[in-house]
Coordinates of C-alpha atoms and ligand atoms in Angstrom, one line a residue:
X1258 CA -13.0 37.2 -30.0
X1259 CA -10.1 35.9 -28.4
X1260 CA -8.5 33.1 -29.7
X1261 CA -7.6 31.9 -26.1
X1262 CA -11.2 31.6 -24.8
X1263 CA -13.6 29.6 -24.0
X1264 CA -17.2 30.4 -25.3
X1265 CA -19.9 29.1 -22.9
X1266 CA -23.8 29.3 -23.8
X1267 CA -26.5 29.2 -20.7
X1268 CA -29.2 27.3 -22.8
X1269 CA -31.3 28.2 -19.7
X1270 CA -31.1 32.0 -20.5
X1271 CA -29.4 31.9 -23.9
X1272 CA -26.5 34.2 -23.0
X1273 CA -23.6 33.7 -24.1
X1274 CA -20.0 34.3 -22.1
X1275 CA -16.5 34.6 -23.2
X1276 CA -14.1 32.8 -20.3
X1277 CA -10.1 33.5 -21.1
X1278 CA -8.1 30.5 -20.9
X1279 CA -4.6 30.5 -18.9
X1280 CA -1.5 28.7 -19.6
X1281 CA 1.5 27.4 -17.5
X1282 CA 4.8 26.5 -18.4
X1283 CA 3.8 24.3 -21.1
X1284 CA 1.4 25.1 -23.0
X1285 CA 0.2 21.4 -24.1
X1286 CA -0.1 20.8 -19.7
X1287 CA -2.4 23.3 -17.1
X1288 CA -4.6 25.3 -19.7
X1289 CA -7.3 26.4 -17.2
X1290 CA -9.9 28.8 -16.6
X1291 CA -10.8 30.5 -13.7
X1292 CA -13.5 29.1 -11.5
X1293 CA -14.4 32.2 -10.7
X1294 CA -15.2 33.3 -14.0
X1295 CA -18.0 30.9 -13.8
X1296 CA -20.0 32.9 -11.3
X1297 CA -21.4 35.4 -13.2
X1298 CA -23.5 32.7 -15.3
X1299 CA -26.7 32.9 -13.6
X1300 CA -30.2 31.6 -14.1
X1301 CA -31.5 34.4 -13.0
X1302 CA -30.4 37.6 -10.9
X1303 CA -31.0 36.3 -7.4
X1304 CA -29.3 33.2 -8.1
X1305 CA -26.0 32.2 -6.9
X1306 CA -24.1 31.6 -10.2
X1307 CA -22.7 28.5 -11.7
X1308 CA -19.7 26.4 -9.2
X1309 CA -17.8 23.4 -11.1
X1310 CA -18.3 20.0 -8.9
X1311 CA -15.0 18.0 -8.8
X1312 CA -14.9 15.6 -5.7
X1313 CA -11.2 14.6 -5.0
X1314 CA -10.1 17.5 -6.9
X1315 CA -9.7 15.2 -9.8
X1316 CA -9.9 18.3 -12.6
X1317 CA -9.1 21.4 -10.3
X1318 CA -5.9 23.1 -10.0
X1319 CA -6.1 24.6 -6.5
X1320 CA -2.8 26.5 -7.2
X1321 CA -0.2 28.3 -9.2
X1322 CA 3.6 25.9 -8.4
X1323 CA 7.1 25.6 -9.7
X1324 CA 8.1 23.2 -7.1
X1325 CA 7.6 20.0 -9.3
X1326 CA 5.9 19.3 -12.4
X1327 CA 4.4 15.8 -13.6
X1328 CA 2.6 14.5 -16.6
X1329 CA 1.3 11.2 -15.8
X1330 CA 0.6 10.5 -19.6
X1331 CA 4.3 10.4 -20.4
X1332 CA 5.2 9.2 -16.9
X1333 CA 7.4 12.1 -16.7
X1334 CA 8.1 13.8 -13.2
X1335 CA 10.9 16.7 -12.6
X1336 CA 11.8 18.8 -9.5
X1337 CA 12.4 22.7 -10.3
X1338 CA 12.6 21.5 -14.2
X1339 CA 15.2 18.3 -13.2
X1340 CA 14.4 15.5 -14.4
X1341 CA 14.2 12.8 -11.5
X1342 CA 15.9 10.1 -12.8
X1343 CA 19.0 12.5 -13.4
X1344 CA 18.5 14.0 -9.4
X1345 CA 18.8 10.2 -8.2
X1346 CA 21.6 9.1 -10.4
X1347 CA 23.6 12.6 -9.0
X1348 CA 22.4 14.2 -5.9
X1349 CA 21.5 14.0 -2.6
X1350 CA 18.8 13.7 -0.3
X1351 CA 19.9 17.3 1.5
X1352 CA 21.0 19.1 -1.9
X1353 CA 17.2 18.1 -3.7
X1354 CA 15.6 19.5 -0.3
X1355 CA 17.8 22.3 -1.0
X1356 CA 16.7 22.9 -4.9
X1357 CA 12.9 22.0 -3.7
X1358 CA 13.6 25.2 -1.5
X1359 CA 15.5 27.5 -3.4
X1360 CA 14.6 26.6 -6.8
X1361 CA 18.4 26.4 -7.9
X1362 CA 20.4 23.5 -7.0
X1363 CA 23.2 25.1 -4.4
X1364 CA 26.8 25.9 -5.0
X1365 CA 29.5 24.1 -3.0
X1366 CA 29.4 26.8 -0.4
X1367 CA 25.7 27.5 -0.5
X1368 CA 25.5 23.4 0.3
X1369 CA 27.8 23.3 3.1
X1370 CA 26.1 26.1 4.5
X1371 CA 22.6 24.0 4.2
X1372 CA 24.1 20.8 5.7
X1373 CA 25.4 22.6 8.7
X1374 CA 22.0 24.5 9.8
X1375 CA 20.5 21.2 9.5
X1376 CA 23.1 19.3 11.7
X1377 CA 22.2 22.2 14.1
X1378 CA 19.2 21.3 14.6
X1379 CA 18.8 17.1 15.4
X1380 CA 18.6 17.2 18.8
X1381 CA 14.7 17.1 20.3
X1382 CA 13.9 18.5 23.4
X1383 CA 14.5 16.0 26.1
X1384 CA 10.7 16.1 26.7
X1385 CA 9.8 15.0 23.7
X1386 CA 11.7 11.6 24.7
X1387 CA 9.1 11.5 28.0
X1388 CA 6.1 12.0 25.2
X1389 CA 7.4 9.2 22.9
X1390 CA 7.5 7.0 26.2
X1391 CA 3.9 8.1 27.3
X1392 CA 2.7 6.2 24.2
X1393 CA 2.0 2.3 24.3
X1394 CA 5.0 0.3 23.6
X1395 CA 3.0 -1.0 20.2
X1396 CA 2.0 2.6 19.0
X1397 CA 2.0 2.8 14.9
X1398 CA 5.3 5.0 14.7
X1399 CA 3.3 7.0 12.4
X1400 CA 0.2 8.0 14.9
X1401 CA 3.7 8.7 17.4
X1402 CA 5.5 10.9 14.6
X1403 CA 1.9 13.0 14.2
X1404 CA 1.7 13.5 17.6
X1405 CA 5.0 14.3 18.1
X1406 CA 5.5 16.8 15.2
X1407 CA 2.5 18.6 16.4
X1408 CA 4.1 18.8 19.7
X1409 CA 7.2 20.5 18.3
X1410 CA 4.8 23.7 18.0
X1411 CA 4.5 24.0 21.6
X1412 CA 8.6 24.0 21.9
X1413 CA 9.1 26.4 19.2
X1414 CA 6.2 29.1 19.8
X1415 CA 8.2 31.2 17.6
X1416 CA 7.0 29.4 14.7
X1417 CA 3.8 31.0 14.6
X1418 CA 5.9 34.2 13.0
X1419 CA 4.7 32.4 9.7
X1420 CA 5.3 36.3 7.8
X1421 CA 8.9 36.7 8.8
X1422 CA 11.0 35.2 6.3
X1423 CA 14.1 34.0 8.7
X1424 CA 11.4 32.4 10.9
X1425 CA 10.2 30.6 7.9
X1426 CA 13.9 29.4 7.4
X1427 CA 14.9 28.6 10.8
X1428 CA 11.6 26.1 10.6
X1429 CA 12.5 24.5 7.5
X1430 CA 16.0 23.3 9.5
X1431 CA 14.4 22.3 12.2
X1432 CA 11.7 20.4 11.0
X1433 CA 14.0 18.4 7.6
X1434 CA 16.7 17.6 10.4
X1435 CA 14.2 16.5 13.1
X1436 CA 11.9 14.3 11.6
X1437 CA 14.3 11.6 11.5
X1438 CA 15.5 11.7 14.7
X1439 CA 11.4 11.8 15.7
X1440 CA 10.9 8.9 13.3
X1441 CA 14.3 7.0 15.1
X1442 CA 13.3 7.2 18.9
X1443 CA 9.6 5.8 17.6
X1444 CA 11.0 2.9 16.3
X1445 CA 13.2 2.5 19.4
X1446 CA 10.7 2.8 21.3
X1447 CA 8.6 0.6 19.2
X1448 CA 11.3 -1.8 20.1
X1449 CA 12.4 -1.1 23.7
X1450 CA 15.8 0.1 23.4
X1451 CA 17.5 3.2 24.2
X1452 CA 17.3 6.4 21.9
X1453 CA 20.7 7.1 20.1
X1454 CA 21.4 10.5 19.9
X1455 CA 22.4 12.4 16.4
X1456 CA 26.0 12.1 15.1
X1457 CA 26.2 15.1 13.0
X1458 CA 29.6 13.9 11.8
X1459 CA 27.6 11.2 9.1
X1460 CA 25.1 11.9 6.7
X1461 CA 22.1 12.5 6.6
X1462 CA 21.1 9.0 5.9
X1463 CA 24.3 7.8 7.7
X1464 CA 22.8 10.1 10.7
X1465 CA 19.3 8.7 10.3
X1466 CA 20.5 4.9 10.3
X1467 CA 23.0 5.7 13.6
X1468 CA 20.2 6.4 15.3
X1469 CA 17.6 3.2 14.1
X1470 CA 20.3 0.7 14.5
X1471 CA 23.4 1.8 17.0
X1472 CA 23.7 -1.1 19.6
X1473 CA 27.0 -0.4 21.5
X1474 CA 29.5 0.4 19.0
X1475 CA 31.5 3.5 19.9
X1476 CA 30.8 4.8 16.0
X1477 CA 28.2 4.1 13.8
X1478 CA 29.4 3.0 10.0
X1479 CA 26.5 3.1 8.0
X1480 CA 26.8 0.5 4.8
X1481 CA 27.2 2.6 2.0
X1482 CA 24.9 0.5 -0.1
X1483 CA 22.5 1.1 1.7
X1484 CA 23.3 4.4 3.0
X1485 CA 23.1 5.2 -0.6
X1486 CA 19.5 3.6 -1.3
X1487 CA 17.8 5.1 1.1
X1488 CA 19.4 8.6 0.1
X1489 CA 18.3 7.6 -3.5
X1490 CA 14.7 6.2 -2.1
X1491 CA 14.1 9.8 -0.2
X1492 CA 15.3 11.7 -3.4
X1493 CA 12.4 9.9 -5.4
X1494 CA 9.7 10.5 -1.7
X1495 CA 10.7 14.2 -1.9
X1496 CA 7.9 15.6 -3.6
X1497 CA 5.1 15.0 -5.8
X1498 CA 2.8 18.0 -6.3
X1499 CA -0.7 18.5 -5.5
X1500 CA -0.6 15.0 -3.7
X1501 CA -3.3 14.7 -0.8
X1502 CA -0.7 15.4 2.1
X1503 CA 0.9 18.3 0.1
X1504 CA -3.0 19.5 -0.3
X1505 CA -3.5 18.9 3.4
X1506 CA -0.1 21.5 4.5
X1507 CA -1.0 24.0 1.7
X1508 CA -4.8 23.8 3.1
X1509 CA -3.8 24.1 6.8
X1510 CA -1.0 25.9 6.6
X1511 CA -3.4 28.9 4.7
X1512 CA -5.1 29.4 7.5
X1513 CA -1.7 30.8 9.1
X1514 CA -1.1 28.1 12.1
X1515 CA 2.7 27.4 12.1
X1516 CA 4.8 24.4 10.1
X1517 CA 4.9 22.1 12.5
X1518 CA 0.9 22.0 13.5
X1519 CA 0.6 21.9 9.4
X1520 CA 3.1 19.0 9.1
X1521 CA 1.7 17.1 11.4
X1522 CA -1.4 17.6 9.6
X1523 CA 0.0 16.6 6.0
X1524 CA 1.5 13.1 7.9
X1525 CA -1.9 12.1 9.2
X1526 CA -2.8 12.6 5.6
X1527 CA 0.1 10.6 4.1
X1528 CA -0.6 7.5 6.8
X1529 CA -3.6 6.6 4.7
X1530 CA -3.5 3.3 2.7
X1531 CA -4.4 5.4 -0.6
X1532 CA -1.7 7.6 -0.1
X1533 CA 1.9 7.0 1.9
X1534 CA 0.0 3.9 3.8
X1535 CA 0.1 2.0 0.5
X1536 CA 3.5 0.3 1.0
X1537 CA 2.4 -1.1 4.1
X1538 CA -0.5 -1.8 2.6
X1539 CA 1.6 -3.9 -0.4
X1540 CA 3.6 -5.8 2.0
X1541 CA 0.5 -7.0 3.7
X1542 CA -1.3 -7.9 0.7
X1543 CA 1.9 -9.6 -0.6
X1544 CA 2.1 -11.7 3.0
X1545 CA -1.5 -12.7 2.3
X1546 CA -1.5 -14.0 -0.7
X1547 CA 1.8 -16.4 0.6
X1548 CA 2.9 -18.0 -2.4
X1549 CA 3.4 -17.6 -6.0
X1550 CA 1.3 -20.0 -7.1
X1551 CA -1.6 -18.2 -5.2
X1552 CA -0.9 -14.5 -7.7
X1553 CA -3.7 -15.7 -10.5
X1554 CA -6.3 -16.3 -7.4
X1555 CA -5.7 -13.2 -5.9
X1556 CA -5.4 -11.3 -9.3
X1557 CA -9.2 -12.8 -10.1
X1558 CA -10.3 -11.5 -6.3
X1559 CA -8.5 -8.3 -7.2
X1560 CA -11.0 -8.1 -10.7
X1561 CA -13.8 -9.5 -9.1
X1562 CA -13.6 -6.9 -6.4
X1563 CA -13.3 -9.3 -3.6
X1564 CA -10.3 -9.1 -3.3
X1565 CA -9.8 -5.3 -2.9
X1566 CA -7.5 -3.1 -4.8
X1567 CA -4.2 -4.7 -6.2
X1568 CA -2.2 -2.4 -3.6
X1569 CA 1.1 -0.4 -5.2
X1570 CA -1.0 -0.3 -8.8
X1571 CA -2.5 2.4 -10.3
X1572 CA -2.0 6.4 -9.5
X1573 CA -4.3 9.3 -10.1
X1574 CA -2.0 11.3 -12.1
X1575 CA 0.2 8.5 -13.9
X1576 CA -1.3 6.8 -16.5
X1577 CA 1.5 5.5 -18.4
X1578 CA 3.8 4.8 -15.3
X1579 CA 5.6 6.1 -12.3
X1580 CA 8.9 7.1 -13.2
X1581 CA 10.1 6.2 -9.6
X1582 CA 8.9 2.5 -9.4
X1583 CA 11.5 1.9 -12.5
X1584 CA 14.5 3.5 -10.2
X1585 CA 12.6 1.7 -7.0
X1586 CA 12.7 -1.4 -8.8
X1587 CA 16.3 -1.5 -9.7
X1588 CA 17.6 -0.2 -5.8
X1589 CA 15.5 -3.1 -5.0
X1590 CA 18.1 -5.7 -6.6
X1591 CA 21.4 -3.2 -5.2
X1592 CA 20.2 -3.5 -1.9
X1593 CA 19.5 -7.1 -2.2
X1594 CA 22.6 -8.1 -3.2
X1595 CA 23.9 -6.8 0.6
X1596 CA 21.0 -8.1 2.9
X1597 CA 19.8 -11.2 0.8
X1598 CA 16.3 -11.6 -1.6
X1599 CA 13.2 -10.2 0.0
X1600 CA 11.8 -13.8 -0.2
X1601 CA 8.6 -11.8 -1.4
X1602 CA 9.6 -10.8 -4.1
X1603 CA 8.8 -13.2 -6.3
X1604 CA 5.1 -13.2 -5.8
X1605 CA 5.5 -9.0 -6.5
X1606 CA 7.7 -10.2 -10.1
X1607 CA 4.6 -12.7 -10.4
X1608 CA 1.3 -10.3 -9.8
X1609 CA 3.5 -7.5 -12.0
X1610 CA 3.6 -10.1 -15.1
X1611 CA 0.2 -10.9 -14.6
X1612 CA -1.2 -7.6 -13.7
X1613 CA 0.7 -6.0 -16.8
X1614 CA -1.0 -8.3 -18.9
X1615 CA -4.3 -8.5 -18.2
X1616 CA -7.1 -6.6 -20.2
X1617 CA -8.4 -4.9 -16.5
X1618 CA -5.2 -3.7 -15.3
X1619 CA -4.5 -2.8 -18.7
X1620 CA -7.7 -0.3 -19.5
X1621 CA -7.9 1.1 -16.3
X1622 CA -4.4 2.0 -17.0
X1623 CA -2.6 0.7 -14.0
X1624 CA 0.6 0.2 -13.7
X1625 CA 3.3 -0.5 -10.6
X1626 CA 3.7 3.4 -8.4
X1627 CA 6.7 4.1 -6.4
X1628 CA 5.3 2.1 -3.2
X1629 CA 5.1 -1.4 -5.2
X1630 CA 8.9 -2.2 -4.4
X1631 CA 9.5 0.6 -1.2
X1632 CA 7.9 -1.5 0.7
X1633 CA 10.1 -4.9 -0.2
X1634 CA 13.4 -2.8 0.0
X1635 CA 12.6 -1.5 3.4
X1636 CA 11.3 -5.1 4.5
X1637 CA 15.1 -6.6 3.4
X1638 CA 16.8 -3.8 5.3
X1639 CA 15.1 -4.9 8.7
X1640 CA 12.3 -2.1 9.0
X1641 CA 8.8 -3.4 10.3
X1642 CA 5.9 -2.6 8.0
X1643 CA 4.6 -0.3 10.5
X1644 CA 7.9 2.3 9.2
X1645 CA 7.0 1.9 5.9
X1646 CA 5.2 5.3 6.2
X1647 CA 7.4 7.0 8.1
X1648 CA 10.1 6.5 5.5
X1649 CA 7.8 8.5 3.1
X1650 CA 7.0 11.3 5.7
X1651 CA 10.6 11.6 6.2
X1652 CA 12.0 13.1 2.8
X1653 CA 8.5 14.0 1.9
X1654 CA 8.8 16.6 4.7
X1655 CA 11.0 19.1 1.8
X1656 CA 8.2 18.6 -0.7
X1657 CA 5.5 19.7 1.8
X1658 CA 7.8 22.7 3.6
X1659 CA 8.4 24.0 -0.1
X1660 CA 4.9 24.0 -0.8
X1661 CA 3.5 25.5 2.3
X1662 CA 6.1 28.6 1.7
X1663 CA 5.0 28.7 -2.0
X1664 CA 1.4 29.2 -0.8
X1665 CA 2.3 31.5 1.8
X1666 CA 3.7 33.5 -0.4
X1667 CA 1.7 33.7 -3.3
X1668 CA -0.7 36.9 -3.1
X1669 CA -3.6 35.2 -5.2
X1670 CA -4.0 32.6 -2.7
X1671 CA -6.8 32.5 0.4
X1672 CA -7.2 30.5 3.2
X1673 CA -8.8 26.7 1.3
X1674 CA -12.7 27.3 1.6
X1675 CA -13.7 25.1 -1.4
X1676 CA -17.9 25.3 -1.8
X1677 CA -20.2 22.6 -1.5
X1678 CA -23.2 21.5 -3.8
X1679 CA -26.3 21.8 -0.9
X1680 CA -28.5 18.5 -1.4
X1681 CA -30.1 18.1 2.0
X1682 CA -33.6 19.1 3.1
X1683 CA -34.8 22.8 2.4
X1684 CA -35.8 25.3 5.5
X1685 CA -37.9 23.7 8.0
X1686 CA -39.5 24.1 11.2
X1687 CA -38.4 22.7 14.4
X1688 CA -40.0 19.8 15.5
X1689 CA -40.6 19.2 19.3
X1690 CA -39.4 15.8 20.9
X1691 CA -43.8 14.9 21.4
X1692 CA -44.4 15.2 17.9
X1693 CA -41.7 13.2 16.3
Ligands
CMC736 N1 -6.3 -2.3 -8.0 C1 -7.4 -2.7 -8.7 N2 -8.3 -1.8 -9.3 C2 -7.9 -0.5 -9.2 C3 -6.8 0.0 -8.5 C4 -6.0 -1.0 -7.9 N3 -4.8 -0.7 -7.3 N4 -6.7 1.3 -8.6 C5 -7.8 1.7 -9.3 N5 -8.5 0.6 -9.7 C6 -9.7 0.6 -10.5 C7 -10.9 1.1 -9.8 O1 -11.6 0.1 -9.1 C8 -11.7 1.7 -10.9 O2 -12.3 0.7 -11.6 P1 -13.8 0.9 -12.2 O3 -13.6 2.0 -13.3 O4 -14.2 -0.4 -12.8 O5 -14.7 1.4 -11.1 C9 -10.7 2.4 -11.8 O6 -9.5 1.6 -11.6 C10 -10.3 3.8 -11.4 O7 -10.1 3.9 -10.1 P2 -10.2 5.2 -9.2 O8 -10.4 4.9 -7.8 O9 -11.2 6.1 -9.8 O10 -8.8 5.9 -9.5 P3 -8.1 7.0 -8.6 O11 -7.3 7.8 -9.5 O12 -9.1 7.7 -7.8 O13 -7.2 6.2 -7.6 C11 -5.4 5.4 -6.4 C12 -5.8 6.3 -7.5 C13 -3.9 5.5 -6.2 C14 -6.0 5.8 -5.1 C15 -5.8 3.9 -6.7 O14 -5.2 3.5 -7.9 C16 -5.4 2.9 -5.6 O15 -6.2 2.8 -4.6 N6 -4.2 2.3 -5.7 C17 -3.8 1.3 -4.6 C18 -3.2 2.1 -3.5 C19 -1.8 2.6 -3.8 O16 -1.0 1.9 -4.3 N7 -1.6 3.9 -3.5 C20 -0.3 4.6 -3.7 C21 -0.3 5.7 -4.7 S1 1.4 6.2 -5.1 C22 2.0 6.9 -3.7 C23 1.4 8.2 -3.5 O17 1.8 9.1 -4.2 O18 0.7 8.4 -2.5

């Protein structure tokens, strides 16, 4: 017998099968059997054979990766194999979406090369200004950067040559530099003022700010602090695995429809408050409760389950904690010290002490994720709550273009069919409108 197997025993028909067990990178992390394996264990020889039943995916790897690996026991999270605490002390936004990519982090030339295709590709087709006007002047910038990105498939029809692989790349430029000049005109728009076109002479982030907050200086000088922050913040956004936006782009994007119909799919699935909504979601909650002397009320709601869910707590996969609040939560102070104390947080320092120390926090093993501080660094900076989001889908756009190309070229994977467990009634007749 095979020492790496799993023996299984159908006490309904007493046979017994041998199931090999798989291994990824390490060995302790991802030992797995194939699902399929478990289809030849039937009842008897009509029936269908035996599925596994795992709503939310909470025990099922639906794929093979080397993007990014995670083990939420040890809180530990890596890009390509580098640790993320050691890619937001030294890189950059545009040189992690380059490694998510690749695989390799990029020479000096092989980086220049990378930050030039990208400048070449800001701009937006001047129609896509008329569509962003077309929606109300309060739209949630997130419902305008879904519809928008989904639009982008009907400029660039070429994108449907999902097999070709320069037609892959000339989608990943277009769609890592144009999401922030997409996200930029919806907040402008959210506020009434002009759009401000790229200056491809900044960064990235320097680029992405020009266009938010340009009033009528002749050049744009981004504060480096900050510039800095939100390079550091997008760094930490830029992937995270089998997430359920990341799930969303690998599922759509396996039926073949082209990136940008399959982004726009993956940011309606970020905007919810259990996923990339949740920082919007903190804020809120944080605004609610008002003061600090209010945290042990709303902590006793939270338990009580009045209250809802203690928002920017707890993570599927983490279980220790979230390596990126830690960095989150130090930015936090940097960026403070240029705009002034978000006056919120106190009551977030308050409802982490109390949270931390509490026996139901403390079982249920949650702890503070990434979107626990976002939210207050983006608040001190000047963004509205509704961007919140949007500053996720931004960088997150790497981790989800990365994936997609993973899955599209992987030859074990199909189009994402998953089965279903049939409860409802068995065959009936039909029964006419008189006799019901
Ligand atoms: N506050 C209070 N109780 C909670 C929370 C919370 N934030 N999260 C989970 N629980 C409780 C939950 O009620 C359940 O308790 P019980 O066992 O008594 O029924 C237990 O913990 C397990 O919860 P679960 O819903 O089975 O856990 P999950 O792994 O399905 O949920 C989660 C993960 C992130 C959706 C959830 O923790 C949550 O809703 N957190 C708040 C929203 C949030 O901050 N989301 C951002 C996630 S990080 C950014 C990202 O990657 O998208």
């Amino acid at each position: 017998m095979n020492a790496h197997s799993l023996t299984i025993i159908d006490n309904r028909t007493g046979i017994s099968y041998e199931i090999p067990i798989k291994y990824g990178t390490y060995p302790g992390y991802g030992a797995s059997i194939n699902a399929l394996e478990l289809r030849q264990i039937k009842a008897s020889a009509d029936d269908f054979g035996l599925l596994t039943y795992d709503p939310g995916y909470t025990n099922t790897a639906s794929c093979k990766s080397s993007v990014t690996f995670l083990d939420g026991e040890r809180g530990t999270l890596q890009y390509r194999g580098y640790p993320i605490e050691q890619l937001a002390e030294h890189s950059t936004y545009l040189e992690t979406a380059y490694l998510l990519q690749y695989g390799e982090l990029p020479d000096a030339v092989q980086l220049a090369a990378w930050r030039k295709d990208i400048g070449l590709h800001t701009f937006v087709h001047e129609n896509i200004k008329k569509l962003i006007n077309s929606f109300r002047h309060d739209a949630h910038p997130m419902g305008t950067l879904v519809g928008t990105v989904g639009a982008l498939s009907t400029f660039y029809p070429d994108a449907k040559n999902i097999h070709d692989e320069s037609c892959r790349q000339k989608q990943v430029w277009r769609l890592i530099a144009k999401m922030p000049t997409l996200a930029a005109f919806a907040y402008r728009h959210s506020r009434g003022l002009p759009y401000v076109y790229p200056d491809d002479n900044l960064s990235y982030v320097g680029n992405f700010m020009n266009m938010l907050w340009k009033i009528s200086e002749l050049k744009y000088q981004p504060n480096p602090v900050l510039e800095k922050a939100i390079d550091v913040l997008f760094i930490l956004h830029a992937d995270h695995e089998q997430n359920c936006s990341t799930s969303a782009m690998r599922a759509v994007g396996s039926s073949y429809t082209d990136p940008f119909s399959a982004s726009s799919a993956a940011i309606a699935a970020l905007y919810g408050p259990q996923h990339g909504g949740a920082n919007e979601a903190v804020l809120r909650m944080l605004n609610d409760i008002g003061s600090v002397d209010q945290v042990p009320n709303f902590i006793k709601s939270v338990k009580s389950g009045e209250g809802g869910r203690l928002m920017g707590f707890g993570h599927r996969v983490y279980k220790s904690y979230d390596p990126r609040a830690k960095i989150c939560k130090k930015i936090a102070y940097d960026v403070f010290a240029v705009t002034g104390a978000n006056p919120l947080i106190d009551i977030a320092l308050e409802l982490e002490r109390i949270a931390l120390a509490d026996d139901y926090f403390i079982s249920r093993h949650l702890y503070p994720n990434v979107d626990f501080y976002s939210g207050l660094i983006y608040q001190a900076m000047g963004f509205p709550v509704g961007m919140f989001p949007v500053l996720f889908a931004i960088p997150r756009t790497a981790g989800w273009l990365a994936q997609w190309q993973e899955c599209l070229l992987d030859p074990e994977q199909k189009i994402a069919r998953p089965r279903q467990v049939y409860c409802g009634n068995q065959v009936r007749d039909y029964v006419p409108m008189h006799k019901r």
